[in-house]
Coordinates of C-alpha atoms in Angstrom, one line a residue:
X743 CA 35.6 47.0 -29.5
X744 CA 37.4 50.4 -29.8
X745 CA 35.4 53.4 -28.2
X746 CA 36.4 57.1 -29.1
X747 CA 35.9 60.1 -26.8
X748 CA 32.5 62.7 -27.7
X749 CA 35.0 64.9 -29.2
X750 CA 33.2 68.2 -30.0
X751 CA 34.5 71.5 -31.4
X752 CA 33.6 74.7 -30.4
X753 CA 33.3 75.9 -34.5
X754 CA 31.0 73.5 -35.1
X755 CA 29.1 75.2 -32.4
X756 CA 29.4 78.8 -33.6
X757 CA 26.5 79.7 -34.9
X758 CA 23.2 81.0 -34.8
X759 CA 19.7 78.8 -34.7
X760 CA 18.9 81.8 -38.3
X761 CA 22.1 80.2 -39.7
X762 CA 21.5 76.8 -39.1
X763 CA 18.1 76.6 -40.1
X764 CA 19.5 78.4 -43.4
X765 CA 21.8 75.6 -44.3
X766 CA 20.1 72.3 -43.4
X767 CA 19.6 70.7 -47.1
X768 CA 17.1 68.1 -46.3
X769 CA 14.4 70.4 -45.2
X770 CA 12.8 73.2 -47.4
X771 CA 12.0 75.7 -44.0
X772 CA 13.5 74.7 -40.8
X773 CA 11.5 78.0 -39.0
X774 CA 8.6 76.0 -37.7
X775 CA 11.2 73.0 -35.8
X776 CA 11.8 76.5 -33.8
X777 CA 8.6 77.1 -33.2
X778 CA 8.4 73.3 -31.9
X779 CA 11.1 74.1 -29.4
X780 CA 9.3 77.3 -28.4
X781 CA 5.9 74.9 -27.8
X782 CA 7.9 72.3 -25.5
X783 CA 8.8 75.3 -23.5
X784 CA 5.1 75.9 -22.9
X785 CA 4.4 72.5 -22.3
X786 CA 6.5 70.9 -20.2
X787 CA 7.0 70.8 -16.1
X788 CA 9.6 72.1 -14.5
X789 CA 11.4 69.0 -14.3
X790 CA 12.6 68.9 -17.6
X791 CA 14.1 72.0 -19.9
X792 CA 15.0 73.4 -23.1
X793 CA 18.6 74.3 -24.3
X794 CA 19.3 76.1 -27.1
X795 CA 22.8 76.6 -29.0
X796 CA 26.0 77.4 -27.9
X797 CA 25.3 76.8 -24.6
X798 CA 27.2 74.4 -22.5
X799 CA 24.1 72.3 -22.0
X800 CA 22.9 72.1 -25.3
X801 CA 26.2 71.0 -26.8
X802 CA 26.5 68.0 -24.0
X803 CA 23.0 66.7 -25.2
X804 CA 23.9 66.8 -28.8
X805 CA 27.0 65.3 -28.3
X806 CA 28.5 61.7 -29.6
X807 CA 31.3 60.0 -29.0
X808 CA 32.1 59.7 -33.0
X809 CA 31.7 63.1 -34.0
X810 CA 30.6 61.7 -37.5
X811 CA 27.3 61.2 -35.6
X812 CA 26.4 64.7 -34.2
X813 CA 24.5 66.5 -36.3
X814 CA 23.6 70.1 -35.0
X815 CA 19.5 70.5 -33.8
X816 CA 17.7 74.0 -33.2
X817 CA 16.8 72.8 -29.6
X818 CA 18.1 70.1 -27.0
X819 CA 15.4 68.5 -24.5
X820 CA 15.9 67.3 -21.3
X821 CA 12.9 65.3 -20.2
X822 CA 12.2 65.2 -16.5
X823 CA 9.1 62.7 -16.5
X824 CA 7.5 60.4 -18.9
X825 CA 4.3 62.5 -18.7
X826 CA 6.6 65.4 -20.7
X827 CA 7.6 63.1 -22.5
X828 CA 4.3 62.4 -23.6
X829 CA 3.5 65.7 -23.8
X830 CA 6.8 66.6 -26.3
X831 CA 5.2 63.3 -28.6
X832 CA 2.0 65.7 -28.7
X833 CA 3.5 68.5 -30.0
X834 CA 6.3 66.6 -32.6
X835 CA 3.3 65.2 -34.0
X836 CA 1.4 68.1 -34.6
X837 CA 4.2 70.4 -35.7
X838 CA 5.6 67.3 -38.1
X839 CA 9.2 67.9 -36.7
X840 CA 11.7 65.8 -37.1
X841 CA 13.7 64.6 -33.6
X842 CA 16.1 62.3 -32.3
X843 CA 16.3 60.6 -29.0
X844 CA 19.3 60.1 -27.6
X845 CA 20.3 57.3 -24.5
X846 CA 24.4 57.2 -24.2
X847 CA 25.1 58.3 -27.8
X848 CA 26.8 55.8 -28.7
X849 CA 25.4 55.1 -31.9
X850 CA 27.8 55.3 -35.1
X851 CA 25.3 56.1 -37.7
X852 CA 24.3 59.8 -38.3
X853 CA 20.9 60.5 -38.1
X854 CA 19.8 57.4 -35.8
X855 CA 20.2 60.0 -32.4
X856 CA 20.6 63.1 -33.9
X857 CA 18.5 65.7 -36.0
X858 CA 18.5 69.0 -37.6
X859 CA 15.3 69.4 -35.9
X860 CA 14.5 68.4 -32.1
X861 CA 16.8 66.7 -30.2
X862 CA 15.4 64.4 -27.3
X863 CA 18.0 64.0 -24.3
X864 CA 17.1 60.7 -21.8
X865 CA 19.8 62.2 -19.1
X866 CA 17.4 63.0 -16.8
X867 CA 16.5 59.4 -16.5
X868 CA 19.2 58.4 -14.9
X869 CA 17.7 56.2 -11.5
X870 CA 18.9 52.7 -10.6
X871 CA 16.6 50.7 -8.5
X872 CA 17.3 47.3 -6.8
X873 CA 14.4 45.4 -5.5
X874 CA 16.4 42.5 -3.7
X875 CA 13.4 40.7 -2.5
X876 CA 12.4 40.3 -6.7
X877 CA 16.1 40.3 -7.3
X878 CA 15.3 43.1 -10.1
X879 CA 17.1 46.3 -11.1
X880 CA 15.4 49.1 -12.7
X881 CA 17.6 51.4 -15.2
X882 CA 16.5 54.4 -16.1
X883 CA 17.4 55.3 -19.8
X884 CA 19.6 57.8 -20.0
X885 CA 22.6 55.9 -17.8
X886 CA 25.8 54.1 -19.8
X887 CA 26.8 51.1 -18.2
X888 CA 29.3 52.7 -16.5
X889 CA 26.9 54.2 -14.3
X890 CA 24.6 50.9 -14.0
X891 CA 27.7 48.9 -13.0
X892 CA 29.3 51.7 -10.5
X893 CA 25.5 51.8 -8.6
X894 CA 25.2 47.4 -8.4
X895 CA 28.8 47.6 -7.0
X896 CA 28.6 46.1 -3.7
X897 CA 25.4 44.9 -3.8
X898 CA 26.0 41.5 -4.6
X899 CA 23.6 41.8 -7.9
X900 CA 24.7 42.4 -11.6
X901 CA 22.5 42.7 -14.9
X902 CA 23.6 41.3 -18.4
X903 CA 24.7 44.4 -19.4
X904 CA 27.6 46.4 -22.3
X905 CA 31.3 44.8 -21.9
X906 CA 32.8 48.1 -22.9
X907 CA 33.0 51.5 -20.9
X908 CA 30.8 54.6 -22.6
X909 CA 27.9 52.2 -24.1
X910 CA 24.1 53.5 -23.2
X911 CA 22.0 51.6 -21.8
X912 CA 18.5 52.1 -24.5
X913 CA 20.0 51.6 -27.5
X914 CA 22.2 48.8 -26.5
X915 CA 18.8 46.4 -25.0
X916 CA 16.8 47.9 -27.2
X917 CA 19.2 46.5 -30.0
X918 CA 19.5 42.9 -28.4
X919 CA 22.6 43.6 -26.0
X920 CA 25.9 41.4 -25.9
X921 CA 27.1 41.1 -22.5
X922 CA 29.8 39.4 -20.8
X923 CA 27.1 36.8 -19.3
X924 CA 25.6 36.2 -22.4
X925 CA 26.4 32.5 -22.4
X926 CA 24.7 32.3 -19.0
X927 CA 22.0 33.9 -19.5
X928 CA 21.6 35.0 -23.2
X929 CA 20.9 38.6 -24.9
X930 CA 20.5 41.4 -22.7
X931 CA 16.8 41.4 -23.9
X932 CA 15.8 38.2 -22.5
X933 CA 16.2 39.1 -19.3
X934 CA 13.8 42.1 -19.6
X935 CA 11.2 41.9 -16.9
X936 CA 9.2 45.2 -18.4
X937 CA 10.0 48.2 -20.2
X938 CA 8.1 51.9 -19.3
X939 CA 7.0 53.0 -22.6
X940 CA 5.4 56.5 -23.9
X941 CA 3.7 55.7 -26.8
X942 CA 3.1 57.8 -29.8
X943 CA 0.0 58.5 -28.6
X944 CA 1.2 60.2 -25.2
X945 CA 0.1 57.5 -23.4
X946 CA 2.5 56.2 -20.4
X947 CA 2.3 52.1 -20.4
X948 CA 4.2 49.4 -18.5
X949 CA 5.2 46.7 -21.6
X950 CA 5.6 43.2 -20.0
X951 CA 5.4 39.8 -21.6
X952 CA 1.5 39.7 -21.3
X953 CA 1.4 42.4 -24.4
X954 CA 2.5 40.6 -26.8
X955 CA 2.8 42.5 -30.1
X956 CA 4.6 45.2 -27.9
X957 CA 6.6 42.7 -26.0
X958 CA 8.1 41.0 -29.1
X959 CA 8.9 44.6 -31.2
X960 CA 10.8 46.5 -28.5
X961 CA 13.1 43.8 -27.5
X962 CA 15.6 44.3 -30.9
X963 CA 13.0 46.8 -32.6
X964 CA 14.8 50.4 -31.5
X965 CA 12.9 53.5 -31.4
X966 CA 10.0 52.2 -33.5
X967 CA 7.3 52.0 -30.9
X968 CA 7.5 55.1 -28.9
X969 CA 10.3 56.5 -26.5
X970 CA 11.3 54.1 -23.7
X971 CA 12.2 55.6 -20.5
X972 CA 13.0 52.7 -17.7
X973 CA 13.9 49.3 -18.0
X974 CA 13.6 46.6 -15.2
X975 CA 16.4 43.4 -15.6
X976 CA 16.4 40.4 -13.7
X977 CA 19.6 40.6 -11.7
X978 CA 22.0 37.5 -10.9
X979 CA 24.3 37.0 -7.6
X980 CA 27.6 38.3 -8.5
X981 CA 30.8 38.0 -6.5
X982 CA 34.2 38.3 -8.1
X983 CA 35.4 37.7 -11.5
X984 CA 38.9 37.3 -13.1
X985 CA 39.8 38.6 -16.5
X986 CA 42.2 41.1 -18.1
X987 CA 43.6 42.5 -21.0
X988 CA 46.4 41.7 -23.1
X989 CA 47.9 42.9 -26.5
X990 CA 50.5 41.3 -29.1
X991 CA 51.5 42.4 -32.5
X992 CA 51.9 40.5 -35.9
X993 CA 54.3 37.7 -35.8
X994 CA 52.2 35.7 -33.1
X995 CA 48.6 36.3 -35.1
X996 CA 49.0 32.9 -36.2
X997 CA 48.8 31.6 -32.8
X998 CA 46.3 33.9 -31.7
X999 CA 43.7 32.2 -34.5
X1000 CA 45.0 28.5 -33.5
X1001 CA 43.9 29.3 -29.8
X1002 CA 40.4 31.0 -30.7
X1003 CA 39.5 28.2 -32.7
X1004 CA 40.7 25.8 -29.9
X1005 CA 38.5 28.1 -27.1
X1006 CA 35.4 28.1 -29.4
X1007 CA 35.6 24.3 -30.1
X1008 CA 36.9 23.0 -26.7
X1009 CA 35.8 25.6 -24.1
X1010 CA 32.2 24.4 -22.5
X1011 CA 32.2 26.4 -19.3
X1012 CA 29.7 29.5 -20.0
X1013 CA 31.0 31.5 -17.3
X1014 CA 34.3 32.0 -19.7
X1015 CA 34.5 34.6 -22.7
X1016 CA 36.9 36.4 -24.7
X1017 CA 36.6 39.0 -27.1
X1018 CA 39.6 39.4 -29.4
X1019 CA 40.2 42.1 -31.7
X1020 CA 42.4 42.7 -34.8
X1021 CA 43.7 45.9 -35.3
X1022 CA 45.7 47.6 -38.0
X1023 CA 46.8 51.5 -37.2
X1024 CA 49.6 53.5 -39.5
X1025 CA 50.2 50.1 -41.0
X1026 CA 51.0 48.4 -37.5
X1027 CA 49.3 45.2 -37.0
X1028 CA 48.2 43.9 -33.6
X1029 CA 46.1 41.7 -31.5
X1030 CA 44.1 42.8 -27.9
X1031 CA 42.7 40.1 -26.4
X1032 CA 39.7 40.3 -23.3
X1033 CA 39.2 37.4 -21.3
X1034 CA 36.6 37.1 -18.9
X1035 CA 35.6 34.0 -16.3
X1036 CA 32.5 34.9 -13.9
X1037 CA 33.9 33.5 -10.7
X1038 CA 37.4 34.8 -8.6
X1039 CA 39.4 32.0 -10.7
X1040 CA 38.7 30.3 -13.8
X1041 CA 39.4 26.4 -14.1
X1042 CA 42.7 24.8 -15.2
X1043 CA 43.1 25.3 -19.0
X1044 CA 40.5 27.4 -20.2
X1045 CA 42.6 30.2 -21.1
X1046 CA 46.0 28.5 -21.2
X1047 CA 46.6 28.5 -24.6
X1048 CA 46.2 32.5 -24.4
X1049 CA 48.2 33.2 -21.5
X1050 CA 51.1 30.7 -23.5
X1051 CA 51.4 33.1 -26.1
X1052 CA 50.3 37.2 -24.6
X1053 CA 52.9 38.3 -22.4
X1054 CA 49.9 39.2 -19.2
X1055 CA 50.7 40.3 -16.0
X1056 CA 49.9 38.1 -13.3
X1057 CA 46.0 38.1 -13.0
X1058 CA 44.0 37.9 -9.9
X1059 CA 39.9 38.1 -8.9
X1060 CA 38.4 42.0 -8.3
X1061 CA 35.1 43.1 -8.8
X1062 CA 33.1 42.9 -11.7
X1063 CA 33.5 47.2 -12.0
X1064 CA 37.2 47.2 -11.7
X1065 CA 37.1 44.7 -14.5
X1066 CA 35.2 46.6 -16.1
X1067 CA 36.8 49.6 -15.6
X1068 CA 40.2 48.2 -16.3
X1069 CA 39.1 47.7 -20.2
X1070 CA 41.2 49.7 -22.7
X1071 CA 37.9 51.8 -24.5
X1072 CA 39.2 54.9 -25.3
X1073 CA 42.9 54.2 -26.8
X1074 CA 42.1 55.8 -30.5
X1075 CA 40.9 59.1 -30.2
X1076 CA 40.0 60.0 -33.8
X1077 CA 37.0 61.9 -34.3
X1078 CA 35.0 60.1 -36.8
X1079 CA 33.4 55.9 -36.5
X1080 CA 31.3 53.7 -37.7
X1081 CA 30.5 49.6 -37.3
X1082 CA 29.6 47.0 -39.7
X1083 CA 29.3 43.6 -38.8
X1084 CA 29.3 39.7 -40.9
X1085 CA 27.3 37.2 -39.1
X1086 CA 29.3 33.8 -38.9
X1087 CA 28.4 30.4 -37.7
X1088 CA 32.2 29.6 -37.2
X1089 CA 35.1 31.3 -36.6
X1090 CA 37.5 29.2 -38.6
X1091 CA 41.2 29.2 -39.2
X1092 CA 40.2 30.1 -42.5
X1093 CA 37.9 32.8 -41.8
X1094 CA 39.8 34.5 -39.3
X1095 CA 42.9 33.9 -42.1
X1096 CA 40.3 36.1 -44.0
X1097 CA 39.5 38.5 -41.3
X1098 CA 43.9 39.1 -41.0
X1099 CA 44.2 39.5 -44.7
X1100 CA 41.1 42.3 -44.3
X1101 CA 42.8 43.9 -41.3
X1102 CA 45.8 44.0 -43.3
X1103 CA 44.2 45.2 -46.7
X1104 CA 42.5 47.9 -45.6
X1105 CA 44.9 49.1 -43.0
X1106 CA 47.8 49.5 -46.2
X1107 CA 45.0 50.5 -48.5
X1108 CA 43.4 53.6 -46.2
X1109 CA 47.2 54.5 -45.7
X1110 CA 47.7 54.7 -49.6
X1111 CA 45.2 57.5 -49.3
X1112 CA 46.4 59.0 -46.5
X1113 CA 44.6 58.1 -43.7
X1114 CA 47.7 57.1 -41.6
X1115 CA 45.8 58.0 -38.6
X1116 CA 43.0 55.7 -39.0
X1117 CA 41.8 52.4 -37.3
X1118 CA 41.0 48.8 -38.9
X1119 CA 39.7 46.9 -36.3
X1120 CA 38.1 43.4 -36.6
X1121 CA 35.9 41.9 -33.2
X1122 CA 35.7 38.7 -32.9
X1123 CA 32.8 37.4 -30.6
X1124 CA 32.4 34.1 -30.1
X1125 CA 29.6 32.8 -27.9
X1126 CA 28.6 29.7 -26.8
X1127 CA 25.9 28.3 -29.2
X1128 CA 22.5 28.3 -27.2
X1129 CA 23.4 32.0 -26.8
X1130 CA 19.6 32.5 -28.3
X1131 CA 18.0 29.4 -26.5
X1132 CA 17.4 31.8 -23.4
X1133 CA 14.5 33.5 -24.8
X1134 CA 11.2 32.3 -24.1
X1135 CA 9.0 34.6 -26.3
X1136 CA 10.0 35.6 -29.8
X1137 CA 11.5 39.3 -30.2
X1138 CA 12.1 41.1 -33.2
X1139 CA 15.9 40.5 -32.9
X1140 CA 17.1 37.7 -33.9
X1141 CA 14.9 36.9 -36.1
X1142 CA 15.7 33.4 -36.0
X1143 CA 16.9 31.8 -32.9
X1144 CA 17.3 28.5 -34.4
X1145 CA 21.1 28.6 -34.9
X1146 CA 23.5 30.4 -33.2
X1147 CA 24.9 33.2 -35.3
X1148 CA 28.3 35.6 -34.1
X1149 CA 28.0 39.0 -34.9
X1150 CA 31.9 40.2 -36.0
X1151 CA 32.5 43.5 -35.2
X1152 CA 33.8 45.9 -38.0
X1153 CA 35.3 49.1 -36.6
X1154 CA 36.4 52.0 -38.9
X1155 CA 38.1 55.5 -36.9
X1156 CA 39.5 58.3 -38.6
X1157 CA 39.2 62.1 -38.2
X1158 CA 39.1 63.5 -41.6
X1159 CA 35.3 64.5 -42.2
X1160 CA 36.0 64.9 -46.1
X1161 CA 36.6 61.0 -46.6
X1162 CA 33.3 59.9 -44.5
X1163 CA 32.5 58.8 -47.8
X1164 CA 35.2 56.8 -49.0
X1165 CA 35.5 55.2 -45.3
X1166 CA 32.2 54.0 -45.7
X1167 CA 32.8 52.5 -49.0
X1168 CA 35.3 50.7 -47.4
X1169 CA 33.2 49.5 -44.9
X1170 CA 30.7 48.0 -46.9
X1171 CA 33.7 45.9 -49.3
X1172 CA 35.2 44.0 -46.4
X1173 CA 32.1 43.6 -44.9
X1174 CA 31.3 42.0 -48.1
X1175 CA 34.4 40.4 -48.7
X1176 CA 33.9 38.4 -45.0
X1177 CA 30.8 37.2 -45.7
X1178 CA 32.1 35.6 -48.7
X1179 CA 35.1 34.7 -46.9
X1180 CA 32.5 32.9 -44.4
X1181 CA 30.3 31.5 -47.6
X1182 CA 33.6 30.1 -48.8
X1183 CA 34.4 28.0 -46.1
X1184 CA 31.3 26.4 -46.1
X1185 CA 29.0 28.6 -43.9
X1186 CA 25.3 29.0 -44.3
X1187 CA 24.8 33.0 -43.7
X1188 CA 24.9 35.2 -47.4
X1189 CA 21.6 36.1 -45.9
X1190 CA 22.2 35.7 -42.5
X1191 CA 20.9 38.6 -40.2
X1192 CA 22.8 41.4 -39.0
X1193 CA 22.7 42.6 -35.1
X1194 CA 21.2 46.3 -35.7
X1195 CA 23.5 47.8 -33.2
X1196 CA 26.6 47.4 -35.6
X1197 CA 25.0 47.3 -38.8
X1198 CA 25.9 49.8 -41.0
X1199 CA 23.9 53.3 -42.2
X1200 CA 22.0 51.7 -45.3
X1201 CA 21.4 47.7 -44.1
X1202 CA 17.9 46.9 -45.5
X1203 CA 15.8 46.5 -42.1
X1204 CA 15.1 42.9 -43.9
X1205 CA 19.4 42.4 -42.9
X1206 CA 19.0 42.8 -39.3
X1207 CA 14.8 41.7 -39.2
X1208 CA 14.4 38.8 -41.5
X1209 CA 11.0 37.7 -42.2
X1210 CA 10.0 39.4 -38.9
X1211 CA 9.7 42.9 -40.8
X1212 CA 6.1 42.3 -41.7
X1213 CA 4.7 41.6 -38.5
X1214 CA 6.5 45.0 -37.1
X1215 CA 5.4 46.5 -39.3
X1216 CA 1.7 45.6 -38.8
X1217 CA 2.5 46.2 -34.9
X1218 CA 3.8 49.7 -35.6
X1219 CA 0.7 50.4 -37.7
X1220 CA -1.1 49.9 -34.5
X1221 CA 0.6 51.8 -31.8
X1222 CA 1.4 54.6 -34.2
X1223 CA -0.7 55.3 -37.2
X1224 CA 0.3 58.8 -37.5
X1225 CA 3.9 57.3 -37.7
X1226 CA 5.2 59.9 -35.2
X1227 CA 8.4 57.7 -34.9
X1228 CA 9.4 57.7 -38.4
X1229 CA 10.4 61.6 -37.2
X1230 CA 13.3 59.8 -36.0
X1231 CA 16.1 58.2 -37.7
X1232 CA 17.0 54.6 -37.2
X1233 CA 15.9 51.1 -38.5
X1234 CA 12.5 52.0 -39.7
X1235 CA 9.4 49.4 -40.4

């Protein structure tokens, strides 16, 4: 998956908290979100702090690596502890201000970890832990991966964590979570050992697997239950791995597809993955290909038919970091993204025919307008199918572990704020025209689930939830019947 730089721009950062209040159109008086900010300050320890614009500080916390994401608050806040945590909940409640919370930023849809009003920064949190007798790491919520996978180096423990550089750790588990060991060991959630939660309430709890309405809506349920602020993984032995990167253009695509469908069908050993990607930029079609084996050499013929037809430099075992590391995340630095994703049961030859024709649609079409700077890119994410089997509890994502579904990866960049609207049109068409392209070869999924971490701004919560929505709904009822969270943007039950 593509990653783009938190670009930010010193105009959009010109102004004074009079003049923004004065031009936020969703809110009738924005005057009383500054006297939220004003109440934090009163409230909280000295551990944790207020920033208020243009300063240096405030700008970081508001910050997003698509800039189509940031959306400019009265006040940043840094939270030290989870008992100011609790105490900021007190006062958002009272004062009926609307906030964000914000992990790595990472997220592509506005509003879902950014507000006009308060704007919750997890930075502080920023602790990993390894307890080596429980073989356990704790991870405190405002890290990226980065950061979780530089502290484990050396240690001879890893955690089922992102597979790309600049992804944060809450949203991403609190999502579901992909990982390069999913096969092994399944979503990043089912390998939770507890979560620290502040409630709604103010009230600081330890969530394991013996609450069980809690248990089952924060592993895939966001933001909805409170504000998270540690996480504790089980870890796994890891020594070296082998993988690398590799990129073709168009006139070997056809092979490309032939050898995915051959590694999906034929490949058995779960420590192997790849994770292809299509991408079309200024009308220039091409293929980057990550493989990935969880050991310092993979066996004979896993990824033959790949290295037959990429033109890779001779690969050799490193640690898991410098794998890591060595991942191409920030090659296309437009300002602007967002994901959408089709759930597949299969990727076919004549899906991913479909998924080429898309690349190459779009890519021509966004041109036609203009866009010559703008990315099409197309994951690919197979899995091996007891991917869900790990999970011993239910959890609100997936809402059906019964099958195993793929979550494709739809990736739209450009840097032309005037056309967010006509990107995300686009969006939404080849999202659509996969899904048919998937029903038409035979697939089972026009109402198959989405992953929320790639669906798109405006996915009914019954797309990523399924007939789970009721029941977190009911559990949200519970834990916050002032609905303190729906302050915040996101997937809301």
């Amino acid at each position: 998956m593509k990653r783009l730089n938190p670009l930010t721009s010193a105009a959009l950062l010109s102004f004074t908290v009079l003049a923004h209040a004065k031009t936020q159109p969703h809110f009738a008086d924005t005057t009383s979100f500054l006297d939220a900010c004003d109440r934090i300050v009163g409230a909280i320890s000295n551990a944790s702090a207020v920033f208020y614009p243009p300063s240096a500080q405030y700008t970081a916390d508001i910050a997003h690596w698509a800039t189509s994401s940031i959306m400019q608050s009265v006040c940043s806040v840094e939270p030290g502890t989870p008992q100011d945590v609790a105490e900021i909940l007190r006062i958002l409640d009272d004062t009926r201000t609307p906030f964000a919370v914000k992990g790595g930023g990472h997220a592509t849809n506005p509003g879902f970890s950014s507000t006009p009003g308060v704007h919750i920064s997890m930075t502080r949190f920023n602790k990993v832990n390894v307890d080596h007798v429980a073989n356990t790491v704790a991870i405190g919520a405002g890290l990226a991966w980065d950061d979780v996978y530089a502290a484990l180096d050396g240690t001879g423990l890893n955690v089922c964590g992102g597979r790309v550089t600049g992804v944060g750790v809450a949203g991403f588990i609190l999502g579901g979570g992909y990982s390069w060991k999913t096969n092994q060991f399944g979503l990043t959630i089912d390998t939770l050992v507890s979560i620290e939660l502040v409630l709604p309430n103010g009230t600081i709890k330890t969530v394991t697997a013996s609450d069980e309405d809690l248990w089952f809506g924060l592993r895939g349920g966001f933001n909805n239950y409170g504000i998270v602020t540690n996480f504790v993984l089980n870890a796994h032995p890891q020594g070296e791995v082998w993988g690398g990167y590799a990129i073709i253009f168009d006139f070997s695509i056809d092979e490309v597809n032939a050898a995915i469908v051959r590694f999906q069908k034929e490949v058995t050993d779960k420590k192997a993955a790849i994770l292809p990607t299509y991408n079309t930029i200024a009308n220039v079609h091409s293929v980057e290909l990550f493989m990935f084996y969880d050991g310092p050499e993979p066996p004979q013929g896993i990824f033959d038919h790949f290295l037959a037809i990429f033109d890779i430099p001779e690969l050799s075992s490193t640690s898991f970091l410098k794998f890591f590391k060595s991942l191409p995340a920030d090659d296309f630095l437009a300002t602007r993204g967002h994901f959408s994703t089709v759930s597949v049961l299969d990727y076919s030859s004549a899906f991913l025919n479909a998924l080429v024709n898309e690349t190459h649609f779009w890519g021509a079409k966004l041109a036609e307008m203009g866009l010559l700077d703008t990315l099409v890119s197309y994951d690919v994410e197979p899995f091996d199918p007891a991917l869900f089997s790990y999970g011993l509890t239910p959890s609100a994502y997936p809402p059906d572990r019964s099958r195993p579904l793929f979550p494709t990866n739809i990736y739209f960049a450009w840097a032309d704020p005037s056309l967010d609207a006509a990107v995300a049109d686009a969006l939404r068409q080849t999202t659509d025209a996969l899904r048919a392209a998937a029903v038409a070869d035979g697939q089972d999924v026009a109402n198959a689930f989405s992953y929320g971490n790639y669906a798109l701004l405006g996915t009914a919560v019954e797309g990523v939830y399924g007939a789970n929505v009721p029941r977190l709904a009911e559990i949200r009822k519970t834990v916050d019947p002032t609905n303190v969270m729906g302050l915040a943007g996101g997937f809301k039950f």
